[in-house]
Short mmCIF file of C-alpha atoms in Angstrom, two decimals:
data_model
loop_
_atom_site.label_atom_id
_atom_site.label_comp_id
_atom_site.label_asym_id
_atom_site.label_seq_id
_atom_site.Cartn_x
_atom_site.Cartn_y
_atom_site.Cartn_z
CA UNK A 22 86.89 104.17 144.01
CA UNK A 23 84.37 103.53 141.36
CA UNK A 24 86.41 105.87 139.23
CA UNK A 25 89.46 103.68 139.71
CA UNK A 26 87.52 100.56 138.88
CA UNK A 27 86.22 102.22 135.81
CA UNK A 28 89.77 103.19 134.76
CA UNK A 29 91.00 99.71 135.56
CA UNK A 30 88.23 98.17 133.45
CA UNK A 31 89.03 100.56 130.59
CA UNK A 32 92.70 99.75 130.89
CA UNK A 33 91.99 96.01 130.90
CA UNK A 34 89.70 96.46 127.91
CA UNK A 35 92.30 98.49 126.04
CA UNK A 36 95.01 95.98 126.84
CA UNK A 37 92.67 93.10 125.87
CA UNK A 38 91.69 94.82 122.64
CA UNK A 39 95.34 95.63 121.90
CA UNK A 40 96.35 92.05 122.71
CA UNK A 41 93.52 90.75 120.53
CA UNK A 42 94.49 93.14 117.74
CA UNK A 43 98.15 92.10 118.07
CA UNK A 44 97.13 88.45 118.09
CA UNK A 45 94.85 89.00 115.09
CA UNK A 46 97.64 90.89 113.29
CA UNK A 47 100.08 88.04 114.05
CA UNK A 48 97.54 85.48 112.79
CA UNK A 49 96.94 87.55 109.64
CA UNK A 50 100.70 87.96 109.08
CA UNK A 51 101.23 84.21 109.61
CA UNK A 52 98.33 83.42 107.28
CA UNK A 53 99.79 85.82 104.69
CA UNK A 54 103.19 84.11 104.91
CA UNK A 55 101.57 80.69 104.63
CA UNK A 56 99.47 81.88 101.68
CA UNK A 57 102.60 83.21 99.95
CA UNK A 58 104.40 79.90 100.56
CA UNK A 59 101.38 77.97 99.23
CA UNK A 60 101.18 80.26 96.17
CA UNK A 61 104.93 79.93 95.56
CA UNK A 62 104.70 76.12 95.86
CA UNK A 63 101.64 76.06 93.58
CA UNK A 64 103.48 78.23 91.03
CA UNK A 65 106.49 75.89 91.15
CA UNK A 66 104.24 72.87 90.71
CA UNK A 67 102.32 74.57 87.88
CA UNK A 68 105.62 75.46 86.18
CA UNK A 69 106.80 71.86 86.58
CA UNK A 70 103.51 70.58 85.11
CA UNK A 71 103.78 73.05 82.20
CA UNK A 72 107.41 72.07 81.51
CA UNK A 73 106.50 68.38 81.70
CA UNK A 74 103.57 68.90 79.34
CA UNK A 75 105.76 70.89 76.93
CA UNK A 76 108.43 68.18 77.07
CA UNK A 77 105.84 65.45 76.41
CA UNK A 78 104.31 67.51 73.60
CA UNK A 79 107.76 68.05 72.04
CA UNK A 80 108.53 64.33 72.30
CA UNK A 81 105.15 63.45 70.80
CA UNK A 82 105.71 65.94 67.98
CA UNK A 83 109.19 64.55 67.34
CA UNK A 84 107.84 61.00 67.44
CA UNK A 85 105.02 62.01 65.08
CA UNK A 86 107.50 63.57 62.66
CA UNK A 87 109.72 60.48 62.81
CA UNK A 88 106.68 58.26 62.19
CA UNK A 89 105.59 60.40 59.25
CA UNK A 90 109.12 60.39 57.84
CA UNK A 91 109.32 56.59 58.18
CA UNK A 92 105.87 56.18 56.63
CA UNK A 93 106.98 58.41 53.75
CA UNK A 94 110.13 56.33 53.23
CA UNK A 95 108.13 53.10 53.39
CA UNK A 96 105.61 54.44 50.89
CA UNK A 97 108.40 55.58 48.55
CA UNK A 98 110.13 52.19 48.76
CA UNK A 99 106.83 50.44 48.13
CA UNK A 100 106.10 52.72 45.19
CA UNK A 101 109.56 52.13 43.72
CA UNK A 102 109.16 48.37 44.11
CA UNK A 103 105.74 48.52 42.47
CA UNK A 104 107.06 50.64 39.59
CA UNK A 105 110.04 48.30 39.12
CA UNK A 106 107.69 45.30 39.13
CA UNK A 107 105.45 47.02 36.58
CA UNK A 108 108.49 47.88 34.46
CA UNK A 109 109.64 44.25 34.69
CA UNK A 110 106.22 42.98 33.58
CA UNK A 111 106.11 45.41 30.66
CA UNK A 112 109.63 44.49 29.54
CA UNK A 113 108.89 40.76 29.93
CA UNK A 114 105.77 41.06 27.75
CA UNK A 115 107.60 43.06 25.07
CA UNK A 116 110.55 40.65 25.05
CA UNK A 117 108.24 37.65 24.66
CA UNK A 118 106.40 39.41 21.83
CA UNK A 119 109.71 40.26 20.15
CA UNK A 120 111.02 36.69 20.43
CA UNK A 121 108.44 34.88 18.31
CA UNK A 122 109.40 31.81 16.28
CA UNK A 123 110.18 33.80 13.14
CA UNK A 124 112.40 36.23 15.03
CA UNK A 125 114.09 33.34 16.87
CA UNK A 126 114.90 31.57 13.60
CA UNK A 127 116.45 34.75 12.16
CA UNK A 128 118.48 35.46 15.32
CA UNK A 129 119.66 31.86 15.69
CA UNK A 130 120.53 31.54 12.01
CA UNK A 131 122.66 34.64 12.15
CA UNK A 132 124.52 33.94 15.40
CA UNK A 133 125.18 30.28 14.58
CA UNK A 134 126.53 31.20 11.13
CA UNK A 135 128.73 33.94 12.60
CA UNK A 136 130.04 31.63 15.34
CA UNK A 137 132.33 29.91 12.87
CA UNK A 138 131.97 26.94 10.57
CA UNK A 139 135.31 25.44 11.62
CA UNK A 140 134.07 24.56 15.09
CA UNK A 141 133.25 20.88 15.46
CA UNK A 142 131.40 20.85 18.81
CA UNK A 143 127.66 20.55 18.65
CA UNK A 144 125.60 23.73 19.08
CA UNK A 145 122.85 23.24 21.69
CA UNK A 146 119.92 25.64 21.64
CA UNK A 147 117.39 25.35 24.49
CA UNK A 148 114.00 27.07 24.42
CA UNK A 149 110.39 26.58 25.43
CA UNK A 150 108.77 23.44 24.07
CA UNK A 151 106.35 25.11 21.60
CA UNK A 152 109.14 27.15 19.97
CA UNK A 153 111.47 24.12 19.82
CA UNK A 154 108.81 22.02 18.05
CA UNK A 155 108.16 24.76 15.46
CA UNK A 156 111.87 25.36 14.74
CA UNK A 157 112.64 21.66 14.29
CA UNK A 158 110.14 21.42 11.40
CA UNK A 159 112.28 22.87 8.63
CA UNK A 160 114.47 25.58 10.02
CA UNK A 161 116.85 23.15 11.74
CA UNK A 162 117.57 21.01 8.65
CA UNK A 163 118.13 24.11 6.51
CA UNK A 164 120.48 25.65 9.07
CA UNK A 165 122.49 22.41 9.52
CA UNK A 166 123.07 22.23 5.78
CA UNK A 167 124.32 25.83 5.72
CA UNK A 168 126.76 25.60 8.64
CA UNK A 169 127.83 21.93 8.30
CA UNK A 170 127.75 21.53 12.03
CA UNK A 171 125.71 19.55 14.55
CA UNK A 172 122.84 21.58 15.97
CA UNK A 173 120.54 20.28 18.66
CA UNK A 174 117.36 22.04 19.74
CA UNK A 175 116.25 21.12 23.25
CA UNK A 176 113.17 22.22 25.15
CA UNK A 177 112.71 23.34 28.74
CA UNK A 178 109.50 23.71 30.71
CA UNK A 179 111.23 26.36 32.83
CA UNK A 180 111.55 28.74 29.87
CA UNK A 181 108.74 31.02 28.78
CA UNK A 182 110.50 32.76 25.92
CA UNK A 183 113.89 33.34 24.35
CA UNK A 184 116.67 30.76 24.34
CA UNK A 185 120.06 29.70 25.63
CA UNK A 186 122.82 28.68 23.25
CA UNK A 187 125.96 26.65 23.82
CA UNK A 188 128.75 26.28 21.26
CA UNK A 189 130.57 23.55 23.21
CA UNK A 190 127.95 20.80 23.51
CA UNK A 191 126.39 22.34 26.63
CA UNK A 192 129.48 22.90 28.82
CA UNK A 193 128.88 26.67 28.80
CA UNK A 194 126.07 28.79 27.45
CA UNK A 195 124.87 32.26 26.56
CA UNK A 196 121.53 33.20 28.10
CA UNK A 197 119.04 35.03 25.87
CA UNK A 198 115.92 33.90 27.73
CA UNK A 199 113.12 36.37 28.31
CA UNK A 200 114.08 36.41 32.01
CA UNK A 201 117.76 37.25 31.32
CA UNK A 202 116.85 39.90 28.75
CA UNK A 203 114.27 41.36 31.14
CA UNK A 204 116.88 41.64 33.91
CA UNK A 205 119.35 43.28 31.53
CA UNK A 206 116.83 45.78 30.15
CA UNK A 207 115.40 46.62 33.60
CA UNK A 208 118.94 47.15 34.95
CA UNK A 209 119.59 49.44 32.00
CA UNK A 210 116.32 51.37 32.46
CA UNK A 211 116.26 51.54 36.29
CA UNK A 212 118.76 54.43 36.64
CA UNK A 213 116.82 56.43 34.05
CA UNK A 214 113.55 55.60 35.82
CA UNK A 215 115.08 56.64 39.16
CA UNK A 216 116.00 60.01 37.61
CA UNK A 217 112.43 60.44 36.38
CA UNK A 218 111.09 59.58 39.85
CA UNK A 219 113.45 62.12 41.43
CA UNK A 220 112.25 64.71 38.94
CA UNK A 221 115.56 65.21 37.13
#
């Protein structure tokens, strides 16, 4: 009988060990499946994070490029404006230098004489006060005697150089002020300057 008990105990032990091994194997298999699911989920999440980061990086790079492009355009526009302003100042200074009293008297004498002696309307020349005062002291009387026509020299505080001239007593006029000549010359030079800036 002790032999039977011994066999029974061995059988119970074997069955218990086998059951424990089966249970352990099932737990290990379940843990392996769970680990694979966790790894798969982690890989998906990591891929999603990577794609999100790449997308954000691409958007930031695109935004950075757009900002740089805009900054470049702004700088170019600012530079062009500054160059045009500098060109305007240079032209203005040269025009004022070129339109001294002596030059004004020569120009006015010529254009008034060529305008026609048969016209009866008064010629009105407007210029800055200092130039008007200088021209009235001799030049005006001499010119009136040559053209036999009424000539009036007026002054304007708004003018800094050059003159306006009207052949119909002021109803219409031709503008030869430093400002008008500056605008004309700058408009003439701007396309050439733009070509230089573009490197053509």
